[in-house]
Amino acid sequence: MGDDRNEDSVEEALSQLTGPQAEELAPLHRAELYGRLTEEGWTEAQIAKRVGRSQPHVHKTLSFLQLGDRLRALVEAGAVSPTLAVTLQREHGDNAAGIVRQAQAMTQGKRRVTARDIAAALSASPKSLTDEEQLTINARLLPLLWHLDHAAPTPGRPGFLTVTLPREEVEALQALRGMLALKPAGGEQEREE
């Protein structure tokens, strides 16, 4: 009976991968289907041949399965391509999702960030922090994150949330931004007189 279930799983995956809507599959869903086939003992070459794709395509698509939950959510939301997400995770580990978020903030609402946006976000970030600086940042930032749990829908702006912060906490965030040497959003820079 277990073999029938496995066979059904393989047939269902192949049906989706070769059927009329195959070209419309989301990359992460395609990766899950390829993953189902590999769990049943299929090689990348066998999958490629059966679905009419190249073996490198199958290999790259299977790499999407290695994405962490936060990065996967960003891919599913369309914030970043799966290929760029895999690269970021490989290069930056657990910091990858935060880098994407920073790039999103810097692009001010652009739907999908690109490698160029990521490079800009990384150049605006500090290159390295001492343990003492990291502890200071954590001590300032963690209490402020509590407010994110109390974000409310913004009236008249579907998909947006409003976070209300006391003035002291906004000032603490601004000081933190200064400590990190981050530029204000929109590329504003203080003028020297």
PDB file of C-alpha atoms in Angstrom:
ATOM      1  CA  MET A   1       0.000   0.000   0.000  1.00  0.00           C
ATOM      2  CA  GLY A   2       2.904   2.372   0.736  1.00  0.00           C
ATOM      3  CA  ASP A   3       4.177   1.784  -2.788  1.00  0.00           C
ATOM      4  CA  ASP A   4       0.807   2.859  -4.258  1.00  0.00           C
ATOM      5  CA  ARG A   5       0.929   6.085  -2.271  1.00  0.00           C
ATOM      6  CA  ASN A   6       4.492   6.773  -3.459  1.00  0.00           C
ATOM      7  CA  GLU A   7       3.518   5.975  -7.028  1.00  0.00           C
ATOM      8  CA  ASP A   8       0.523   8.326  -6.771  1.00  0.00           C
ATOM      9  CA  SER A   9       2.788  11.057  -5.397  1.00  0.00           C
ATOM     10  CA  VAL A  10       5.199  10.615  -8.320  1.00  0.00           C
ATOM     11  CA  GLU A  11       2.354  10.628 -10.857  1.00  0.00           C
ATOM     12  CA  GLU A  12       0.816  13.732  -9.304  1.00  0.00           C
ATOM     13  CA  ALA A  13       4.167  15.555  -9.376  1.00  0.00           C
ATOM     14  CA  LEU A  14       4.821  14.528 -12.979  1.00  0.00           C
ATOM     15  CA  SER A  15       1.332  15.556 -13.993  1.00  0.00           C
ATOM     16  CA  GLN A  16       1.878  19.063 -12.615  1.00  0.00           C
ATOM     17  CA  LEU A  17       5.382  19.311 -14.077  1.00  0.00           C
ATOM     18  CA  THR A  18       4.399  18.200 -17.575  1.00  0.00           C
ATOM     19  CA  GLY A  19       0.762  19.312 -17.800  1.00  0.00           C
ATOM     20  CA  PRO A  20      -0.664  22.386 -19.537  1.00  0.00           C
ATOM     21  CA  GLN A  21      -0.001  24.681 -16.525  1.00  0.00           C
ATOM     22  CA  ALA A  22       3.587  23.501 -16.044  1.00  0.00           C
ATOM     23  CA  GLU A  23       5.042  26.771 -17.361  1.00  0.00           C
ATOM     24  CA  GLU A  24       2.984  28.730 -14.826  1.00  0.00           C
ATOM     25  CA  LEU A  25       4.265  26.873 -11.760  1.00  0.00           C
ATOM     26  CA  ALA A  26       5.842  29.102  -9.150  1.00  0.00           C
ATOM     27  CA  PRO A  27       9.570  28.349  -8.811  1.00  0.00           C
ATOM     28  CA  LEU A  28       9.256  27.209  -5.186  1.00  0.00           C
ATOM     29  CA  HIS A  29       6.369  24.896  -6.043  1.00  0.00           C
ATOM     30  CA  ARG A  30       8.363  23.461  -8.957  1.00  0.00           C
ATOM     31  CA  ALA A  31      11.252  22.879  -6.517  1.00  0.00           C
ATOM     32  CA  GLU A  32       8.927  21.056  -4.120  1.00  0.00           C
ATOM     33  CA  LEU A  33       7.713  18.814  -6.947  1.00  0.00           C
ATOM     34  CA  TYR A  34      11.296  18.063  -8.036  1.00  0.00           C
ATOM     35  CA  GLY A  35      12.092  17.372  -4.384  1.00  0.00           C
ATOM     36  CA  ARG A  36       9.224  14.903  -4.169  1.00  0.00           C
ATOM     37  CA  LEU A  37      10.688  13.035  -7.147  1.00  0.00           C
ATOM     38  CA  THR A  38      14.191  12.976  -5.646  1.00  0.00           C
ATOM     39  CA  GLU A  39      12.729  11.573  -2.419  1.00  0.00           C
ATOM     40  CA  GLU A  40      11.386   8.722  -4.530  1.00  0.00           C
ATOM     41  CA  GLY A  41      14.881   8.006  -5.881  1.00  0.00           C
ATOM     42  CA  TRP A  42      14.821   9.982  -9.110  1.00  0.00           C
ATOM     43  CA  THR A  43      18.108  11.588 -10.191  1.00  0.00           C
ATOM     44  CA  GLU A  44      18.338  15.150 -11.465  1.00  0.00           C
ATOM     45  CA  ALA A  45      19.085  13.775 -14.940  1.00  0.00           C
ATOM     46  CA  GLN A  46      15.980  11.557 -14.869  1.00  0.00           C
ATOM     47  CA  ILE A  47      13.797  14.459 -13.761  1.00  0.00           C
ATOM     48  CA  ALA A  48      15.252  16.723 -16.445  1.00  0.00           C
ATOM     49  CA  LYS A  49      14.631  14.189 -19.189  1.00  0.00           C
ATOM     50  CA  ARG A  50      11.065  13.452 -18.053  1.00  0.00           C
ATOM     51  CA  VAL A  51       9.992  17.110 -17.714  1.00  0.00           C
ATOM     52  CA  GLY A  52      11.896  18.413 -20.742  1.00  0.00           C
ATOM     53  CA  ARG A  53      14.312  20.647 -18.846  1.00  0.00           C
ATOM     54  CA  SER A  54      18.076  20.690 -18.497  1.00  0.00           C
ATOM     55  CA  GLN A  55      19.840  18.972 -15.616  1.00  0.00           C
ATOM     56  CA  PRO A  56      21.393  22.319 -14.502  1.00  0.00           C
ATOM     57  CA  HIS A  57      17.867  23.805 -14.372  1.00  0.00           C
ATOM     58  CA  VAL A  58      16.688  20.931 -12.151  1.00  0.00           C
ATOM     59  CA  HIS A  59      19.774  21.290  -9.929  1.00  0.00           C
ATOM     60  CA  LYS A  60      19.301  25.066  -9.562  1.00  0.00           C
ATOM     61  CA  THR A  61      15.579  24.675  -8.872  1.00  0.00           C
ATOM     62  CA  LEU A  62      16.229  22.035  -6.200  1.00  0.00           C
ATOM     63  CA  SER A  63      18.575  24.517  -4.479  1.00  0.00           C
ATOM     64  CA  PHE A  64      15.488  26.650  -3.707  1.00  0.00           C
ATOM     65  CA  LEU A  65      14.482  24.001  -1.168  1.00  0.00           C
ATOM     66  CA  GLN A  66      17.450  25.049   0.992  1.00  0.00           C
ATOM     67  CA  LEU A  67      16.002  28.513   1.629  1.00  0.00           C
ATOM     68  CA  GLY A  68      15.163  29.357   5.224  1.00  0.00           C
ATOM     69  CA  ASP A  69      11.589  30.212   6.168  1.00  0.00           C
ATOM     70  CA  ARG A  70      12.048  34.004   6.228  1.00  0.00           C
ATOM     71  CA  LEU A  71      13.812  34.060   2.866  1.00  0.00           C
ATOM     72  CA  ARG A  72      11.272  31.633   1.393  1.00  0.00           C
ATOM     73  CA  ALA A  73       8.460  33.960   2.514  1.00  0.00           C
ATOM     74  CA  LEU A  74      10.181  36.882   0.769  1.00  0.00           C
ATOM     75  CA  VAL A  75      10.484  34.831  -2.434  1.00  0.00           C
ATOM     76  CA  GLU A  76       6.826  33.815  -2.231  1.00  0.00           C
ATOM     77  CA  ALA A  77       5.849  37.467  -1.721  1.00  0.00           C
ATOM     78  CA  GLY A  78       7.774  38.402  -4.858  1.00  0.00           C
ATOM     79  CA  ALA A  79      10.289  40.547  -2.973  1.00  0.00           C
ATOM     80  CA  VAL A  80      13.312  38.700  -4.381  1.00  0.00           C
ATOM     81  CA  SER A  81      13.938  36.069  -7.031  1.00  0.00           C
ATOM     82  CA  PRO A  82      14.626  32.548  -5.795  1.00  0.00           C
ATOM     83  CA  THR A  83      18.009  32.492  -7.534  1.00  0.00           C
ATOM     84  CA  LEU A  84      19.132  35.712  -5.838  1.00  0.00           C
ATOM     85  CA  ALA A  85      17.744  34.438  -2.521  1.00  0.00           C
ATOM     86  CA  VAL A  86      19.851  31.263  -2.766  1.00  0.00           C
ATOM     87  CA  THR A  87      22.947  33.334  -3.522  1.00  0.00           C
ATOM     88  CA  LEU A  88      22.254  35.647  -0.579  1.00  0.00           C
ATOM     89  CA  GLN A  89      21.688  32.748   1.783  1.00  0.00           C
ATOM     90  CA  ARG A  90      24.917  31.092   0.680  1.00  0.00           C
ATOM     91  CA  GLU A  91      26.887  34.335   1.119  1.00  0.00           C
ATOM     92  CA  HIS A  92      25.171  35.850   4.163  1.00  0.00           C
ATOM     93  CA  GLY A  93      23.441  32.991   5.982  1.00  0.00           C
ATOM     94  CA  ASP A  94      20.838  34.084   8.521  1.00  0.00           C
ATOM     95  CA  ASN A  95      21.402  37.748   7.599  1.00  0.00           C
ATOM     96  CA  ALA A  96      20.079  37.268   4.039  1.00  0.00           C
ATOM     97  CA  ALA A  97      16.432  38.068   4.816  1.00  0.00           C
ATOM     98  CA  GLY A  98      17.448  41.238   6.659  1.00  0.00           C
ATOM     99  CA  ILE A  99      19.543  42.327   3.692  1.00  0.00           C
ATOM    100  CA  VAL A 100      16.548  41.868   1.386  1.00  0.00           C
ATOM    101  CA  ARG A 101      14.396  43.888   3.800  1.00  0.00           C
ATOM    102  CA  GLN A 102      16.988  46.662   3.876  1.00  0.00           C
ATOM    103  CA  ALA A 103      17.115  46.704   0.075  1.00  0.00           C
ATOM    104  CA  GLN A 104      13.312  46.885  -0.023  1.00  0.00           C
ATOM    105  CA  ALA A 105      13.369  49.874   2.310  1.00  0.00           C
ATOM    106  CA  MET A 106      15.979  51.603   0.186  1.00  0.00           C
ATOM    107  CA  THR A 107      13.990  51.045  -3.036  1.00  0.00           C
ATOM    108  CA  GLN A 108      10.860  52.490  -1.403  1.00  0.00           C
ATOM    109  CA  GLY A 109       8.233  50.059  -2.527  1.00  0.00           C
ATOM    110  CA  LYS A 110       9.827  48.542  -5.602  1.00  0.00           C
ATOM    111  CA  ARG A 111       8.143  45.134  -5.921  1.00  0.00           C
ATOM    112  CA  ARG A 112      11.221  42.923  -6.461  1.00  0.00           C
ATOM    113  CA  VAL A 113      14.732  43.826  -5.387  1.00  0.00           C
ATOM    114  CA  THR A 114      17.614  43.089  -7.731  1.00  0.00           C
ATOM    115  CA  ALA A 115      21.270  42.256  -7.260  1.00  0.00           C
ATOM    116  CA  ARG A 116      22.016  45.966  -7.787  1.00  0.00           C
ATOM    117  CA  ASP A 117      19.598  46.890  -4.971  1.00  0.00           C
ATOM    118  CA  ILE A 118      21.268  44.316  -2.719  1.00  0.00           C
ATOM    119  CA  ALA A 119      24.709  45.750  -3.528  1.00  0.00           C
ATOM    120  CA  ALA A 120      23.458  49.230  -2.617  1.00  0.00           C
ATOM    121  CA  ALA A 121      21.994  47.934   0.651  1.00  0.00           C
ATOM    122  CA  LEU A 122      25.238  46.186   1.518  1.00  0.00           C
ATOM    123  CA  SER A 123      27.307  49.280   0.749  1.00  0.00           C
ATOM    124  CA  ALA A 124      25.080  51.303   3.076  1.00  0.00           C
ATOM    125  CA  SER A 125      25.585  48.768   5.870  1.00  0.00           C
ATOM    126  CA  PRO A 126      28.503  48.621   8.246  1.00  0.00           C
ATOM    127  CA  LYS A 127      31.095  46.130   7.101  1.00  0.00           C
ATOM    128  CA  SER A 128      31.764  44.681  10.532  1.00  0.00           C
ATOM    129  CA  LEU A 129      30.847  45.313  14.124  1.00  0.00           C
ATOM    130  CA  THR A 130      32.720  44.566  17.296  1.00  0.00           C
ATOM    131  CA  ASP A 131      31.040  42.355  19.883  1.00  0.00           C
ATOM    132  CA  GLU A 132      30.507  45.416  22.078  1.00  0.00           C
ATOM    133  CA  GLU A 133      28.837  47.340  19.215  1.00  0.00           C
ATOM    134  CA  GLN A 134      26.616  44.355  18.447  1.00  0.00           C
ATOM    135  CA  LEU A 135      25.540  44.120  22.098  1.00  0.00           C
ATOM    136  CA  THR A 136      24.783  47.839  22.160  1.00  0.00           C
ATOM    137  CA  ILE A 137      22.693  47.558  19.011  1.00  0.00           C
ATOM    138  CA  ASN A 138      20.803  44.562  20.365  1.00  0.00           C
ATOM    139  CA  ALA A 139      20.158  46.346  23.654  1.00  0.00           C
ATOM    140  CA  ARG A 140      18.689  49.342  21.794  1.00  0.00           C
ATOM    141  CA  LEU A 141      16.833  47.505  19.052  1.00  0.00           C
ATOM    142  CA  LEU A 142      15.225  44.536  20.806  1.00  0.00           C
ATOM    143  CA  PRO A 143      12.940  46.606  23.078  1.00  0.00           C
ATOM    144  CA  LEU A 144      11.744  48.536  20.017  1.00  0.00           C
ATOM    145  CA  LEU A 145      10.805  45.379  18.141  1.00  0.00           C
ATOM    146  CA  TRP A 146       8.000  44.791  20.636  1.00  0.00           C
ATOM    147  CA  HIS A 147       6.017  47.487  18.811  1.00  0.00           C
ATOM    148  CA  LEU A 148       5.951  45.407  15.617  1.00  0.00           C
ATOM    149  CA  ASP A 149       3.611  42.963  17.366  1.00  0.00           C
ATOM    150  CA  HIS A 150       1.145  45.835  17.770  1.00  0.00           C
ATOM    151  CA  ALA A 151       1.157  47.102  14.179  1.00  0.00           C
ATOM    152  CA  ALA A 152      -2.317  48.033  12.955  1.00  0.00           C
ATOM    153  CA  PRO A 153      -3.717  48.181   9.415  1.00  0.00           C
ATOM    154  CA  THR A 154      -3.292  51.619   7.873  1.00  0.00           C
ATOM    155  CA  PRO A 155      -6.691  53.061   6.941  1.00  0.00           C
ATOM    156  CA  GLY A 156      -7.065  53.551   3.210  1.00  0.00           C
ATOM    157  CA  ARG A 157      -3.796  51.760   2.363  1.00  0.00           C
ATOM    158  CA  PRO A 158      -4.379  48.045   1.893  1.00  0.00           C
ATOM    159  CA  GLY A 159      -1.273  45.988   2.592  1.00  0.00           C
ATOM    160  CA  PHE A 160       0.274  48.657   4.844  1.00  0.00           C
ATOM    161  CA  LEU A 161       0.597  48.630   8.617  1.00  0.00           C
ATOM    162  CA  THR A 162       1.134  51.476  11.044  1.00  0.00           C
ATOM    163  CA  VAL A 163       3.453  51.218  14.034  1.00  0.00           C
ATOM    164  CA  THR A 164       3.050  53.830  16.763  1.00  0.00           C
ATOM    165  CA  LEU A 165       6.221  54.675  18.655  1.00  0.00           C
ATOM    166  CA  PRO A 166       6.830  57.079  21.513  1.00  0.00           C
ATOM    167  CA  ARG A 167       9.098  60.007  20.550  1.00  0.00           C
ATOM    168  CA  GLU A 168      11.934  58.648  22.733  1.00  0.00           C
ATOM    169  CA  GLU A 169      11.927  55.377  20.833  1.00  0.00           C
ATOM    170  CA  VAL A 170      11.958  57.134  17.448  1.00  0.00           C
ATOM    171  CA  GLU A 171      14.937  59.125  18.672  1.00  0.00           C
ATOM    172  CA  ALA A 172      16.586  55.888  19.821  1.00  0.00           C
ATOM    173  CA  LEU A 173      16.073  54.416  16.329  1.00  0.00           C
ATOM    174  CA  GLN A 174      17.552  57.544  14.749  1.00  0.00           C
ATOM    175  CA  ALA A 175      20.551  57.293  17.069  1.00  0.00           C
ATOM    176  CA  LEU A 176      20.899  53.631  16.153  1.00  0.00           C
ATOM    177  CA  ARG A 177      20.799  54.527  12.451  1.00  0.00           C
ATOM    178  CA  GLY A 178      23.545  57.064  13.088  1.00  0.00           C
ATOM    179  CA  MET A 179      25.570  54.475  14.990  1.00  0.00           C
ATOM    180  CA  LEU A 180      25.277  52.126  12.023  1.00  0.00           C
ATOM    181  CA  ALA A 181      26.150  54.956   9.631  1.00  0.00           C
ATOM    182  CA  LEU A 182      23.041  54.255   7.542  1.00  0.00           C
ATOM    183  CA  LYS A 183      21.721  56.959   5.252  1.00  0.00           C
ATOM    184  CA  PRO A 184      18.105  58.077   5.634  1.00  0.00           C
ATOM    185  CA  ALA A 185      15.669  56.431   3.208  1.00  0.00           C
ATOM    186  CA  GLY A 186      15.424  58.155  -0.149  1.00  0.00           C
ATOM    187  CA  GLY A 187      19.105  58.950  -0.286  1.00  0.00           C
ATOM    188  CA  GLU A 188      18.697  62.159   1.716  1.00  0.00           C
ATOM    189  CA  GLN A 189      21.946  63.400   3.071  1.00  0.00           C
ATOM    190  CA  GLU A 190      22.626  66.091   5.564  1.00  0.00           C
ATOM    191  CA  ARG A 191      24.017  69.202   3.956  1.00  0.00           C
ATOM    192  CA  GLU A 192      27.268  70.609   5.122  1.00  0.00           C
ATOM    193  CA  GLU A 193      27.233  74.362   5.524  1.00  0.00           C
TER     194      GLU A 193
END
